[in-house]
PDB file of N, CA and C in Angstrom:
ATOM      1  N   MET L   7      97.221  84.312  86.591  1.00 84.00           N
ATOM      2  CA  MET L   7      95.942  84.972  86.520  1.00 84.00           C
ATOM      3  C   MET L   7      95.647  85.627  87.872  1.00 84.00           C
ATOM      4  N   TYR L   8      95.131  86.853  87.812  1.00 81.00           N
ATOM      5  CA  TYR L   8      94.744  87.589  89.001  1.00 81.00           C
ATOM      6  C   TYR L   8      93.247  87.428  89.227  1.00 81.00           C
ATOM      7  N   LYS L   9      92.823  87.592  90.475  1.00 84.00           N
ATOM      8  CA  LYS L   9      91.399  87.493  90.791  1.00 84.00           C
ATOM      9  C   LYS L   9      90.599  88.547  90.033  1.00 84.00           C
ATOM     10  N   THR L  10      91.196  89.708  89.825  1.00 80.00           N
ATOM     11  CA  THR L  10      90.489  90.769  89.108  1.00 80.00           C
ATOM     12  C   THR L  10      90.233  90.400  87.649  1.00 80.00           C
ATOM     13  N   ASP L  11      91.003  89.463  87.110  1.00 85.00           N
ATOM     14  CA  ASP L  11      90.783  89.013  85.735  1.00 85.00           C
ATOM     15  C   ASP L  11      89.444  88.296  85.591  1.00 85.00           C
ATOM     16  N   LEU L  12      88.906  87.826  86.704  1.00 88.00           N
ATOM     17  CA  LEU L  12      87.627  87.125  86.683  1.00 88.00           C
ATOM     18  C   LEU L  12      86.432  88.084  86.670  1.00 88.00           C
ATOM     19  N   LEU L  13      86.711  89.359  86.935  1.00 84.00           N
ATOM     20  CA  LEU L  13      85.645  90.355  86.938  1.00 84.00           C
ATOM     21  C   LEU L  13      85.294  90.777  85.513  1.00 84.00           C
ATOM     22  N   GLU L  14      84.059  91.275  85.360  1.00 89.00           N
ATOM     23  CA  GLU L  14      83.680  91.852  84.077  1.00 89.00           C
ATOM     24  C   GLU L  14      84.474  93.133  83.878  1.00 89.00           C
ATOM     25  N   LYS L  15      84.548  93.576  82.636  1.00 90.00           N
ATOM     26  CA  LYS L  15      85.384  94.735  82.291  1.00 90.00           C
ATOM     27  C   LYS L  15      85.014  95.972  83.114  1.00 90.00           C
ATOM     28  N   ASN L  16      83.722  96.271  83.214  1.00 88.00           N
ATOM     29  CA  ASN L  16      83.341  97.472  83.965  1.00 88.00           C
ATOM     30  C   ASN L  16      83.673  97.321  85.455  1.00 88.00           C
ATOM     31  N   GLN L  17      83.565  96.101  85.986  1.00 90.00           N
ATOM     32  CA  GLN L  17      83.923  95.870  87.382  1.00 90.00           C
ATOM     33  C   GLN L  17      85.426  96.005  87.599  1.00 90.00           C
ATOM     34  N   GLN L  18      86.204  95.624  86.598  1.00 91.00           N
ATOM     35  CA  GLN L  18      87.654  95.809  86.683  1.00 91.00           C
ATOM     36  C   GLN L  18      87.996  97.289  86.783  1.00 91.00           C
ATOM     37  N   TYR L  19      87.295  98.105  85.994  1.00 93.00           N
ATOM     38  CA  TYR L  19      87.543  99.545  86.044  1.00 93.00           C
ATOM     39  C   TYR L  19      87.122 100.128  87.392  1.00 93.00           C
ATOM     40  N   LEU L  20      85.998  99.684  87.923  1.00 90.00           N
ATOM     41  CA  LEU L  20      85.556 100.171  89.230  1.00 90.00           C
ATOM     42  C   LEU L  20      86.587  99.816  90.296  1.00 90.00           C
ATOM     43  N   PHE L  21      87.108  98.608  90.227  1.00 89.00           N
ATOM     44  CA  PHE L  21      88.145  98.179  91.169  1.00 89.00           C
ATOM     45  C   PHE L  21      89.394  99.044  91.012  1.00 89.00           C
ATOM     46  N   LYS L  22      89.794  99.305  89.771  1.00 92.00           N
ATOM     47  CA  LYS L  22      90.988 100.130  89.529  1.00 92.00           C
ATOM     48  C   LYS L  22      90.799 101.541  90.063  1.00 92.00           C
ATOM     49  N   ILE L  23      89.595 102.096  89.880  1.00 91.00           N
ATOM     50  CA  ILE L  23      89.321 103.448  90.387  1.00 91.00           C
ATOM     51  C   ILE L  23      89.462 103.467  91.903  1.00 91.00           C
ATOM     52  N   LEU L  24      88.844 102.511  92.568  1.00 89.00           N
ATOM     53  CA  LEU L  24      88.952 102.441  94.028  1.00 89.00           C
ATOM     54  C   LEU L  24      90.400 102.249  94.477  1.00 89.00           C
ATOM     55  N   GLU L  25      91.118 101.420  93.754  1.00 90.00           N
ATOM     56  CA  GLU L  25      92.520 101.170  94.075  1.00 90.00           C
ATOM     57  C   GLU L  25      93.348 102.447  93.947  1.00 90.00           C
ATOM     58  N   ILE L  26      93.148 103.187  92.874  1.00 91.00           N
ATOM     59  CA  ILE L  26      93.884 104.441  92.673  1.00 91.00           C
ATOM     60  C   ILE L  26      93.549 105.434  93.777  1.00 91.00           C
ATOM     61  N   LEU L  27      92.261 105.570  94.091  1.00 88.00           N
ATOM     62  CA  LEU L  27      91.848 106.514  95.130  1.00 88.00           C
ATOM     63  C   LEU L  27      92.415 106.121  96.485  1.00 88.00           C
ATOM     64  N   TYR L  28      92.417 104.837  96.779  1.00 88.00           N
ATOM     65  CA  TYR L  28      92.901 104.355  98.069  1.00 88.00           C
ATOM     66  C   TYR L  28      94.419 104.497  98.201  1.00 88.00           C
ATOM     67  N   LEU L  29      95.139 104.120  97.164  1.00 90.00           N
ATOM     68  CA  LEU L  29      96.594 104.092  97.249  1.00 90.00           C
ATOM     69  C   LEU L  29      97.250 105.455  97.042  1.00 90.00           C
ATOM     70  N   ASN L  30      96.554 106.385  96.412  1.00 87.00           N
ATOM     71  CA  ASN L  30      97.165 107.666  96.094  1.00 87.00           C
ATOM     72  C   ASN L  30      97.453 108.491  97.346  1.00 87.00           C
ATOM     73  N   GLY L  31      96.540 108.521  98.306  1.00 79.00           N
ATOM     74  CA  GLY L  31      96.763 109.266  99.533  1.00 79.00           C
ATOM     75  C   GLY L  31      96.578 110.761  99.402  1.00 79.00           C
ATOM     76  N   ALA L  32      96.285 111.237  98.211  1.00 84.00           N
ATOM     77  CA  ALA L  32      96.039 112.654  97.962  1.00 84.00           C
ATOM     78  C   ALA L  32      94.840 112.748  97.028  1.00 84.00           C
ATOM     79  N   PRO L  33      94.242 113.929  96.944  1.00 87.00           N
ATOM     80  CA  PRO L  33      93.115 114.066  96.009  1.00 87.00           C
ATOM     81  C   PRO L  33      93.517 113.697  94.581  1.00 87.00           C
ATOM     82  N   VAL L  34      92.590 113.068  93.889  1.00 90.00           N
ATOM     83  CA  VAL L  34      92.832 112.626  92.515  1.00 90.00           C
ATOM     84  C   VAL L  34      91.855 113.364  91.607  1.00 90.00           C
ATOM     85  N   THR L  35      92.365 113.923  90.528  1.00 92.00           N
ATOM     86  CA  THR L  35      91.496 114.636  89.603  1.00 92.00           C
ATOM     87  C   THR L  35      90.878 113.663  88.600  1.00 92.00           C
ATOM     88  N   LYS L  36      89.764 114.086  88.040  1.00 93.00           N
ATOM     89  CA  LYS L  36      89.121 113.274  87.007  1.00 93.00           C
ATOM     90  C   LYS L  36      90.046 113.141  85.800  1.00 93.00           C
ATOM     91  N   GLN L  37      90.754 114.203  85.514  1.00 95.00           N
ATOM     92  CA  GLN L  37      91.680 114.187  84.379  1.00 95.00           C
ATOM     93  C   GLN L  37      92.780 113.148  84.579  1.00 95.00           C
ATOM     94  N   SER L  38      93.329 113.078  85.787  1.00 94.00           N
ATOM     95  CA  SER L  38      94.389 112.088  86.025  1.00 94.00           C
ATOM     96  C   SER L  38      93.829 110.669  85.975  1.00 94.00           C
ATOM     97  N   LEU L  39      92.591 110.481  86.440  1.00 94.00           N
ATOM     98  CA  LEU L  39      91.972 109.165  86.352  1.00 94.00           C
ATOM     99  C   LEU L  39      91.767 108.735  84.897  1.00 94.00           C
ATOM    100  N   THR L  40      91.292 109.657  84.084  1.00 96.00           N
ATOM    101  CA  THR L  40      91.075 109.308  82.670  1.00 96.00           C
ATOM    102  C   THR L  40      92.391 108.956  81.983  1.00 96.00           C
ATOM    103  N   LYS L  41      93.468 109.644  82.352  1.00 96.00           N
ATOM    104  CA  LYS L  41      94.774 109.339  81.765  1.00 96.00           C
ATOM    105  C   LYS L  41      95.297 107.988  82.240  1.00 96.00           C
ATOM    106  N   GLN L  42      95.208 107.741  83.540  1.00 95.00           N
ATOM    107  CA  GLN L  42      95.720 106.484  84.090  1.00 95.00           C
ATOM    108  C   GLN L  42      94.949 105.275  83.580  1.00 95.00           C
ATOM    109  N   LEU L  43      93.626 105.437  83.456  1.00 96.00           N
ATOM    110  CA  LEU L  43      92.785 104.323  83.030  1.00 96.00           C
ATOM    111  C   LEU L  43      92.611 104.254  81.515  1.00 96.00           C
ATOM    112  N   GLU L  44      93.075 105.307  80.851  1.00 96.00           N
ATOM    113  CA  GLU L  44      92.955 105.402  79.385  1.00 96.00           C
ATOM    114  C   GLU L  44      91.506 105.252  78.932  1.00 96.00           C
ATOM    115  N   ILE L  45      90.635 106.070  79.562  1.00 96.00           N
ATOM    116  CA  ILE L  45      89.222 106.095  79.210  1.00 96.00           C
ATOM    117  C   ILE L  45      88.784 107.540  78.998  1.00 96.00           C
ATOM    118  N   SER L  46      87.642 107.716  78.387  1.00 96.00           N
ATOM    119  CA  SER L  46      87.126 109.066  78.127  1.00 96.00           C
ATOM    120  C   SER L  46      86.485 109.631  79.389  1.00 96.00           C
ATOM    121  N   PRO L  47      86.356 110.966  79.451  1.00 95.00           N
ATOM    122  CA  PRO L  47      85.676 111.578  80.600  1.00 95.00           C
ATOM    123  C   PRO L  47      84.234 111.077  80.754  1.00 95.00           C
ATOM    124  N   ALA L  48      83.547 110.834  79.642  1.00 96.00           N
ATOM    125  CA  ALA L  48      82.168 110.334  79.710  1.00 96.00           C
ATOM    126  C   ALA L  48      82.120 108.936  80.328  1.00 96.00           C
ATOM    127  N   THR L  49      83.080 108.109  79.963  1.00 96.00           N
ATOM    128  CA  THR L  49      83.144 106.760  80.528  1.00 96.00           C
ATOM    129  C   THR L  49      83.462 106.826  82.011  1.00 96.00           C
ATOM    130  N   LEU L  50      84.387 107.693  82.393  1.00 95.00           N
ATOM    131  CA  LEU L  50      84.714 107.864  83.813  1.00 95.00           C
ATOM    132  C   LEU L  50      83.475 108.309  84.586  1.00 95.00           C
ATOM    133  N   LYS L  51      82.727 109.238  84.016  1.00 94.00           N
ATOM    134  CA  LYS L  51      81.507 109.722  84.671  1.00 94.00           C
ATOM    135  C   LYS L  51      80.547 108.551  84.907  1.00 94.00           C
ATOM    136  N   HIS L  52      80.401 107.704  83.913  1.00 95.00           N
ATOM    137  CA  HIS L  52      79.524 106.535  84.027  1.00 95.00           C
ATOM    138  C   HIS L  52      80.008 105.611  85.150  1.00 95.00           C
ATOM    139  N   TYR L  53      81.309 105.352  85.199  1.00 94.00           N
ATOM    140  CA  TYR L  53      81.869 104.480  86.230  1.00 94.00           C
ATOM    141  C   TYR L  53      81.707 105.087  87.624  1.00 94.00           C
ATOM    142  N   LEU L  54      81.900 106.388  87.739  1.00 92.00           N
ATOM    143  CA  LEU L  54      81.744 107.052  89.031  1.00 92.00           C
ATOM    144  C   LEU L  54      80.286 107.016  89.499  1.00 92.00           C
ATOM    145  N   GLU L  55      79.358 107.133  88.558  1.00 92.00           N
ATOM    146  CA  GLU L  55      77.940 107.004  88.900  1.00 92.00           C
ATOM    147  C   GLU L  55      77.636 105.590  89.388  1.00 92.00           C
ATOM    148  N   ASP L  56      78.225 104.600  88.732  1.00 91.00           N
ATOM    149  CA  ASP L  56      78.051 103.209  89.169  1.00 91.00           C
ATOM    150  C   ASP L  56      78.606 103.003  90.579  1.00 91.00           C
ATOM    151  N   LEU L  57      79.780 103.585  90.839  1.00 89.00           N
ATOM    152  CA  LEU L  57      80.371 103.473  92.175  1.00 89.00           C
ATOM    153  C   LEU L  57      79.477 104.121  93.227  1.00 89.00           C
ATOM    154  N   GLN L  58      78.946 105.284  92.893  1.00 89.00           N
ATOM    155  CA  GLN L  58      78.056 105.993  93.817  1.00 89.00           C
ATOM    156  C   GLN L  58      76.847 105.119  94.151  1.00 89.00           C
ATOM    157  N   THR L  59      76.272 104.500  93.139  1.00 90.00           N
ATOM    158  CA  THR L  59      75.115 103.626  93.341  1.00 90.00           C
ATOM    159  C   THR L  59      75.482 102.421  94.201  1.00 90.00           C
ATOM    160  N   ASP L  60      76.626 101.827  93.923  1.00 87.00           N
ATOM    161  CA  ASP L  60      77.059 100.635  94.673  1.00 87.00           C
ATOM    162  C   ASP L  60      77.410 100.956  96.126  1.00 87.00           C
ATOM    163  N   LEU L  61      78.013 102.123  96.347  1.00 84.00           N
ATOM    164  CA  LEU L  61      78.500 102.458  97.681  1.00 84.00           C
ATOM    165  C   LEU L  61      77.478 103.202  98.543  1.00 84.00           C
ATOM    166  N   GLN L  62      76.417 103.724  97.932  1.00 87.00           N
ATOM    167  CA  GLN L  62      75.450 104.530  98.685  1.00 87.00           C
ATOM    168  C   GLN L  62      74.849 103.791  99.880  1.00 87.00           C
ATOM    169  N   PRO L  63      74.476 102.516  99.747  1.00 85.00           N
ATOM    170  CA  PRO L  63      73.951 101.826 100.941  1.00 85.00           C
ATOM    171  C   PRO L  63      74.957 101.781 102.097  1.00 85.00           C
ATOM    172  N   LEU L  64      76.228 101.625 101.791  1.00 82.00           N
ATOM    173  CA  LEU L  64      77.254 101.617 102.836  1.00 82.00           C
ATOM    174  C   LEU L  64      77.404 102.993 103.475  1.00 82.00           C
ATOM    175  N   ILE L  65      77.327 104.031 102.648  1.00 80.00           N
ATOM    176  CA  ILE L  65      77.427 105.403 103.150  1.00 80.00           C
ATOM    177  C   ILE L  65      76.237 105.706 104.040  1.00 80.00           C
ATOM    178  N   ASP L  66      75.039 105.326 103.594  1.00 84.00           N
ATOM    179  CA  ASP L  66      73.836 105.564 104.389  1.00 84.00           C
ATOM    180  C   ASP L  66      73.885 104.818 105.711  1.00 84.00           C
ATOM    181  N   GLU L  67      74.371 103.586 105.684  1.00 83.00           N
ATOM    182  CA  GLU L  67      74.475 102.786 106.908  1.00 83.00           C
ATOM    183  C   GLU L  67      75.437 103.442 107.896  1.00 83.00           C
ATOM    184  N   LYS L  68      76.551 103.942 107.376  1.00 80.00           N
ATOM    185  CA  LYS L  68      77.531 104.590 108.251  1.00 80.00           C
ATOM    186  C   LYS L  68      76.944 105.861 108.854  1.00 80.00           C
ATOM    187  N   LYS L  69      76.205 106.631 108.045  1.00 79.00           N
ATOM    188  CA  LYS L  69      75.572 107.849 108.556  1.00 79.00           C
ATOM    189  C   LYS L  69      74.562 107.502 109.641  1.00 79.00           C
ATOM    190  N   SER L  70      73.799 106.458 109.432  1.00 78.00           N
ATOM    191  CA  SER L  70      72.808 106.037 110.418  1.00 78.00           C
ATOM    192  C   SER L  70      73.484 105.640 111.716  1.00 78.00           C
ATOM    193  N   LYS L  71      74.564 104.874 111.609  1.00 79.00           N
ATOM    194  CA  LYS L  71      75.286 104.459 112.811  1.00 79.00           C
ATOM    195  C   LYS L  71      75.887 105.667 113.520  1.00 79.00           C
ATOM    196  N   SER L  72      76.391 106.640 112.738  1.00 76.00           N
ATOM    197  CA  SER L  72      76.974 107.844 113.331  1.00 76.00           C
ATOM    198  C   SER L  72      75.901 108.652 114.052  1.00 76.00           C
ATOM    199  N   LYS L  73      74.711 108.766 113.442  1.00 70.00           N
ATOM    200  CA  LYS L  73      73.629 109.508 114.082  1.00 70.00           C
ATOM    201  C   LYS L  73      73.194 108.813 115.363  1.00 70.00           C
ATOM    202  N   LEU L  74      73.085 107.501 115.321  1.00 69.00           N
ATOM    203  CA  LEU L  74      72.697 106.738 116.501  1.00 69.00           C
ATOM    204  C   LEU L  74      73.736 106.913 117.616  1.00 69.00           C
ATOM    205  N   LYS L  75      75.004 106.908 117.240  1.00 72.00           N
ATOM    206  CA  LYS L  75      76.071 107.088 118.217  1.00 72.00           C
ATOM    207  C   LYS L  75      75.972 108.478 118.861  1.00 72.00           C
ATOM    208  N   LEU L  76      75.690 109.498 118.049  1.00 66.00           N
ATOM    209  CA  LEU L  76      75.550 110.857 118.584  1.00 66.00           C
ATOM    210  C   LEU L  76      74.364 110.953 119.534  1.00 66.00           C
ATOM    211  N   ILE L  77      73.267 110.284 119.185  1.00 67.00           N
ATOM    212  CA  ILE L  77      72.088 110.294 120.053  1.00 67.00           C
ATOM    213  C   ILE L  77      72.412 109.626 121.378  1.00 67.00           C
ATOM    214  N   ARG L  78      73.100 108.484 121.309  1.00 66.00           N
ATOM    215  CA  ARG L  78      73.480 107.777 122.541  1.00 66.00           C
ATOM    216  C   ARG L  78      74.389 108.646 123.406  1.00 66.00           C
ATOM    217  N   GLN L  79      75.342 109.331 122.770  1.00 64.00           N
ATOM    218  CA  GLN L  79      76.256 110.189 123.510  1.00 64.00           C
ATOM    219  C   GLN L  79      75.492 111.343 124.148  1.00 64.00           C
ATOM    220  N   ALA L  80      74.526 111.886 123.429  1.00 61.00           N
ATOM    221  CA  ALA L  80      73.737 112.991 123.966  1.00 61.00           C
ATOM    222  C   ALA L  80      72.957 112.540 125.193  1.00 61.00           C
ATOM    223  N   PHE L  81      72.391 111.324 125.149  1.00 57.00           N
ATOM    224  CA  PHE L  81      71.663 110.812 126.293  1.00 57.00           C
ATOM    225  C   PHE L  81      72.586 110.541 127.478  1.00 57.00           C
ATOM    226  N   LYS L  82      73.802 110.075 127.205  1.00 58.00           N
ATOM    227  CA  LYS L  82      74.746 109.820 128.292  1.00 58.00           C
ATOM    228  C   LYS L  82      75.120 111.117 129.001  1.00 58.00           C
ATOM    229  N   CYS L  83      75.244 112.188 128.228  1.00 55.00           N
ATOM    230  CA  CYS L  83      75.630 113.483 128.785  1.00 55.00           C
ATOM    231  C   CYS L  83      74.434 114.229 129.369  1.00 55.00           C
ATOM    232  N   SER L  84      73.251 113.779 129.040  1.00 48.00           N
ATOM    233  CA  SER L  84      72.035 114.461 129.456  1.00 48.00           C
ATOM    234  C   SER L  84      71.716 114.180 130.917  1.00 48.00           C
ATOM    235  N   LYS L  85      71.104 115.168 131.553  1.00 48.00           N
ATOM    236  CA  LYS L  85      70.642 114.977 132.926  1.00 48.00           C
ATOM    237  C   LYS L  85      69.280 114.298 132.930  1.00 48.00           C
ATOM    238  N   ILE L  86      68.623 114.225 131.786  1.00 47.00           N
ATOM    239  CA  ILE L  86      67.288 113.647 131.695  1.00 47.00           C
ATOM    240  C   ILE L  86      67.337 112.130 131.814  1.00 47.00           C
ATOM    241  N   LEU L  87      68.317 111.504 131.223  1.00 46.00           N
ATOM    242  CA  LEU L  87      68.372 110.045 131.222  1.00 46.00           C
ATOM    243  C   LEU L  87      68.428 109.458 132.633  1.00 46.00           C
ATOM    244  N   PRO L  88      69.285 109.948 133.519  1.00 48.00           N
ATOM    245  CA  PRO L  88      69.266 109.396 134.885  1.00 48.00           C
ATOM    246  C   PRO L  88      67.909 109.581 135.562  1.00 48.00           C
ATOM    247  N   LEU L  89      67.224 110.691 135.284  1.00 45.00           N
ATOM    248  CA  LEU L  89      65.909 110.919 135.864  1.00 45.00           C
ATOM    249  C   LEU L  89      64.909 109.905 135.324  1.00 45.00           C
ATOM    250  N   MET L  90      65.004 109.618 133.999  1.00 44.00           N
ATOM    251  CA  MET L  90      64.107 108.650 133.392  1.00 44.00           C
ATOM    252  C   MET L  90      64.358 107.261 133.961  1.00 44.00           C
ATOM    253  N   ILE L  91      65.611 106.915 134.149  1.00 45.00           N
ATOM    254  CA  ILE L  91      65.952 105.610 134.713  1.00 45.00           C
ATOM    255  C   ILE L  91      65.416 105.501 136.133  1.00 45.00           C
ATOM    256  N   GLY L  92      65.535 106.598 136.883  1.00 46.00           N
ATOM    257  CA  GLY L  92      65.017 106.623 138.261  1.00 46.00           C
ATOM    258  C   GLY L  92      63.514 106.425 138.299  1.00 46.00           C
ATOM    259  N   CYS L  93      62.801 106.982 137.345  1.00 45.00           N
ATOM    260  CA  CYS L  93      61.349 106.851 137.286  1.00 45.00           C
ATOM    261  C   CYS L  93      60.948 105.404 137.018  1.00 45.00           C
ATOM    262  N   PHE L  94      61.709 104.717 136.168  1.00 44.00           N
ATOM    263  CA  PHE L  94      61.351 103.362 135.782  1.00 44.00           C
ATOM    264  C   PHE L  94      61.885 102.311 136.759  1.00 44.00           C
ATOM    265  N   SER L  95      62.804 102.696 137.608  1.00 46.00           N
ATOM    266  CA  SER L  95      63.409 101.697 138.506  1.00 46.00           C
ATOM    267  C   SER L  95      62.416 101.231 139.573  1.00 46.00           C
ATOM    268  N   GLY L  96      61.435 102.052 139.873  1.00 47.00           N
ATOM    269  CA  GLY L  96      60.448 101.677 140.866  1.00 47.00           C
ATOM    270  C   GLY L  96      59.362 100.761 140.339  1.00 47.00           C
ATOM    271  N   ILE L  97      59.351 100.509 139.038  1.00 46.00           N
ATOM    272  CA  ILE L  97      58.295  99.678 138.429  1.00 46.00           C
ATOM    273  C   ILE L  97      58.602  98.214 138.601  1.00 46.00           C
TER     274      ILE L  97
END
């Protein structure tokens, strides 16, 4: 028995979709996914919507971290930050 056998059917399909996308290394068409998974295009659409919903918080978190990193880099490169630090060092 595999660990994936313990998942519900729709979760097994979501796992398979992620596995195919990860292992393929090249763009995957919806048509090839429907053939490999032996499901209809409507079912694939439903599964992809579920994946989008499940992964969106992770995507948003990564975007937030990326924006924060860019802001930090901008301040490091800025001439304003050393001036601000100098102003507060006397306090």
